[in-house]
Amino acid sequence: MGRYILRRLLQMIPVFLGTTFLIYCLVYAVPGDPFAGKCGQRACPQSFINEMTEKYNLNDNIFVQYFKYLGNLLQGDFGSTFSGVPISQIISTSYPITIRLALLALFIEIVIGIAAGVLTGLGRKGFFDNLVLISTLLLISLPVFVTGFVLQYLLGVKWGVVNPTVSPKAPWNELIMPAFVLASLSLAYATRITRTSIVENRRADYVRTAVAKGLPQRRVIGVHLLRNSLIPVVTFFGTDFGALMGGAIVTEGIFNINGIGRQVYRAIQVKEGATVTGLVVVLVLVYLLMSLLVDVLYGLLDPRIRYE
Amino acid sequence: MRVKRFAAAVALPVAAMMLIAGCGGSSSDSSGGSSDPNAAISIQGTQPENPLVPANTNEEGGSIPLDVMFTGLVSYDTDTSDLKMEIAESITTTDAQHYDIKLKDGYTFHDGTPVDAKSFVDAWNWAAYAPNAALNASFFEQVKGYQDVNPTPPAGSTDAPAPTAKTMSGLTVVSPTEIKVELVAPYSPFKQKLGYHVFAPLPQSFYADPVAFGRNPVGNGPFKFVAWNDNTDIKITRWDDYKGEKPQVKDVTIKLYQSSEAAYADLVSGNLDFQQLLPPSALAGEKYQSDLMDRTLDKDAPRLTTVSLPMYDQRFANADLRKAISMSINREQIAKVIFNDTYVPSTSFSSPAITGYEADTCGEACTYDPAKAKDLLAKAGGFSGPLTLTYNSDGGHKDWSEAVCNSIKSSIGIDCVATPTPTFSVLRQSINAKQMSGLFRSAWSYDFPNLENGLSPLYSTTGSANDSKYSNPEFDAALLKAAAISDPAESNKAFIEAEKMLAADLPAIPLWSVTQKAGYSERLSNAKLSYTLELDLTQVRVNS
């Protein structure tokens, strides 16, 4: 197990380099000169453009720019935005908020998704099954911004149950509504994956054996059936955590949350390669660690899976 | 509209949400008659693009805090946009070229150092000096000696020669309360120009570390800087030692929003006191009226939307063709249908918000007359190939661009296609590189309320924002002549004469000016929009 984890950690290095380079290239490829529109309809003073170009190495070709960036990154310097704010500062203020939002969304997904999935998987074709199928279909078909605006309008503006936007510190209780919006799409998928997996495994030999042995139903379902059925669900949750963080752009915009989504969006618009890469680098790390965690969890869920 | 239709369909997740979210809530104070002089209010803002240095700020996010933290020589009256003396006791000139500025005594910066002639002149010299790379350096171009501190790069090059001086020879500190300014040529709008925040004074502590200053500015205005939390808020508080007009509110939080929809939701539910520009979703179907009742403000914005024509493209060389295109656009209808009547069809090349504005200077060329337009098109010999109207798709310009094209198509039969570019900067890049091959969106926001600012930069041969690359020596001469008249009213009349010359040539087609709609909460009274369409923080009151 230890060797397996070590090997996986080492594999992360080329993946990390490859993804950061790709991201850097993508931002580089965004059309438009970053200083063409900065002074409105007037052209910016040449002295300003020259200084910024020099400062951010924008005259170099993409490879030189990337290696200069990487060199600074290895020394722990993420660079700064065009307005001079250190990117490390942006990361340290916005990441905790987005992680909190994504964790809460993940929690909502796990609780509601697995519960609804197990219940519908066991009692198929009932009223509850149909209700869940229809409501998840609805959630899947609604874009996040629609769910977001409707909830914000009804709960925040019309009924005044919660604040329509999240305050700067973004405490847990204010994040519940945005987290629900963020989770809504994945919630529907999680429910359906759990349901299918339960339905499949119900007919498995080991479940029949457990029932034949006369084990109580709670134990058959809770330990034997659920544990095996969770493998695809855990895979989904693992990658979804990263997706939730990246996908928070829309949700953070609607509820005015000061997370990474807003920063990435702004930075792409003004072509700030260093900011986008810096923020996404951390996101990539989250993805890699989550997928490692998922792989390790497989072994715990199903003892037949072994690593060497 | 679309959201409403979905409302019924999301009842289920909403019901689920209701179970989980049992928290939050907001309280609102009921209004009384008197006002609370120590109240705190919150207004909408956006994250400043640059550190808060006057010479480096040219966008709204930074202007909102800067405009109340710094007081310049003059300001613009909130009701009339007329010039008001602030730190200046008087500004006199006889030839519009030599100005004598006398300062009032006793003003200080928030750190206690005096606001004197030197604090102005040093700030101006710093802003103009090329190596300091200030965004707004070009505002000093009329001052004698600007070319020495900020030389223009030779044609075709981006490398300017090194400056030969550190200070502009046209600026002289006569005494701590007197400045003499000499301009390169007579320029009567100079007094108005002095109200722009780039002409604000700076304390001596600025020069030690301009970058650190930008994160922690020390001004001389009615409000004092408290804190700037990136992307979250900027906090300012009333400075009780201020010599000028004192505000009636104490603490102001400028909340930095990502979207105006989020700010609007906060405004309606009482979490925000003022929003400068209501979002389109609130204007659609006049939704704001039921949300805010009569708590809205309207004001003509110093802004004008035009579509420009590439005068360097031979296909547009014929003036009759340009006139035919202009006359085929049904401005009235588009303003009504697309902008819910918040935009006003233009009949001139200036914004109605500017002193000296005159309607109808564009005359017949800006009226909708499809029959006449057809005749003109025939006279011009028709137009070959499809006509494009280029706009940037990141700013909500799709609808009106398509409407304008449709109007041209149905009126005179030219096949017009609205063509998007991905971002504003891509659009600017191709405009600057003279690569436009059809109509393109151009919109001008005035820097200061003088007719000249809407003409010279845009249409003079050497104008810094002359997008259509229009050049007419007679027009240039008329502008110079108007700028040489020191009497403001006479000078304005001369600028109007120059403006009328544009109607014959039509290098750009005026479309509409903007009436900005702002909204405020139940707590505020005496809310007014300043010339720059910000909330006038010195006049607003909070009901107690």
JSON list of N, CA, C and O in Angstrom, two decimals, chain A residues 66 136 143-144 222 290 303:
[
{"chain": "A", "resi": 66, "resn": "TYR", "atom": "N", "xyz": [6.66, 30.31, -20.02]},
{"chain": "A", "resi": 66, "resn": "TYR", "atom": "CA", "xyz": [6.24, 29.23, -19.13]},
{"chain": "A", "resi": 66, "resn": "TYR", "atom": "C", "xyz": [7.37, 28.83, -18.20]},
{"chain": "A", "resi": 66, "resn": "TYR", "atom": "O", "xyz": [7.16, 28.63, -17.00]},
{"chain": "A", "resi": 136, "resn": "THR", "atom": "N", "xyz": [-35.09, 14.17, -10.29]},
{"chain": "A", "resi": 136, "resn": "THR", "atom": "CA", "xyz": [-33.68, 14.20, -10.70]},
{"chain": "A", "resi": 136, "resn": "THR", "atom": "C", "xyz": [-33.58, 14.58, -12.17]},
{"chain": "A", "resi": 136, "resn": "THR", "atom": "O", "xyz": [-32.69, 15.32, -12.56]},
{"chain": "A", "resi": 143, "resn": "PRO", "atom": "N", "xyz": [-30.29, 24.32, -16.06]},
{"chain": "A", "resi": 143, "resn": "PRO", "atom": "CA", "xyz": [-28.94, 24.86, -15.91]},
{"chain": "A", "resi": 143, "resn": "PRO", "atom": "C", "xyz": [-28.78, 25.44, -14.49]},
{"chain": "A", "resi": 143, "resn": "PRO", "atom": "O", "xyz": [-29.75, 25.87, -13.88]},
{"chain": "A", "resi": 144, "resn": "VAL", "atom": "N", "xyz": [-27.53, 25.44, -14.03]},
{"chain": "A", "resi": 144, "resn": "VAL", "atom": "CA", "xyz": [-27.27, 25.89, -12.66]},
{"chain": "A", "resi": 144, "resn": "VAL", "atom": "C", "xyz": [-27.74, 27.32, -12.43]},
{"chain": "A", "resi": 144, "resn": "VAL", "atom": "O", "xyz": [-28.28, 27.66, -11.39]},
{"chain": "A", "resi": 222, "resn": "GLY", "atom": "N", "xyz": [-27.13, -2.65, 4.73]},
{"chain": "A", "resi": 222, "resn": "GLY", "atom": "CA", "xyz": [-26.16, -1.67, 5.20]},
{"chain": "A", "resi": 222, "resn": "GLY", "atom": "C", "xyz": [-24.72, -2.12, 4.99]},
{"chain": "A", "resi": 222, "resn": "GLY", "atom": "O", "xyz": [-23.86, -1.32, 4.62]},
{"chain": "A", "resi": 290, "resn": "MET", "atom": "N", "xyz": [-7.59, 13.78, -4.82]},
{"chain": "A", "resi": 290, "resn": "MET", "atom": "CA", "xyz": [-8.90, 13.15, -4.67]},
{"chain": "A", "resi": 290, "resn": "MET", "atom": "C", "xyz": [-8.94, 11.81, -5.39]},
{"chain": "A", "resi": 290, "resn": "MET", "atom": "O", "xyz": [-9.49, 10.84, -4.88]},
{"chain": "A", "resi": 303, "resn": "PRO", "atom": "N", "xyz": [-12.61, -5.75, -0.17]},
{"chain": "A", "resi": 303, "resn": "PRO", "atom": "CA", "xyz": [-11.33, -6.35, 0.20]},
{"chain": "A", "resi": 303, "resn": "PRO", "atom": "C", "xyz": [-10.70, -7.16, -0.94]},
{"chain": "A", "resi": 303, "resn": "PRO", "atom": "O", "xyz": [-9.51, -7.45, -0.90]}
]
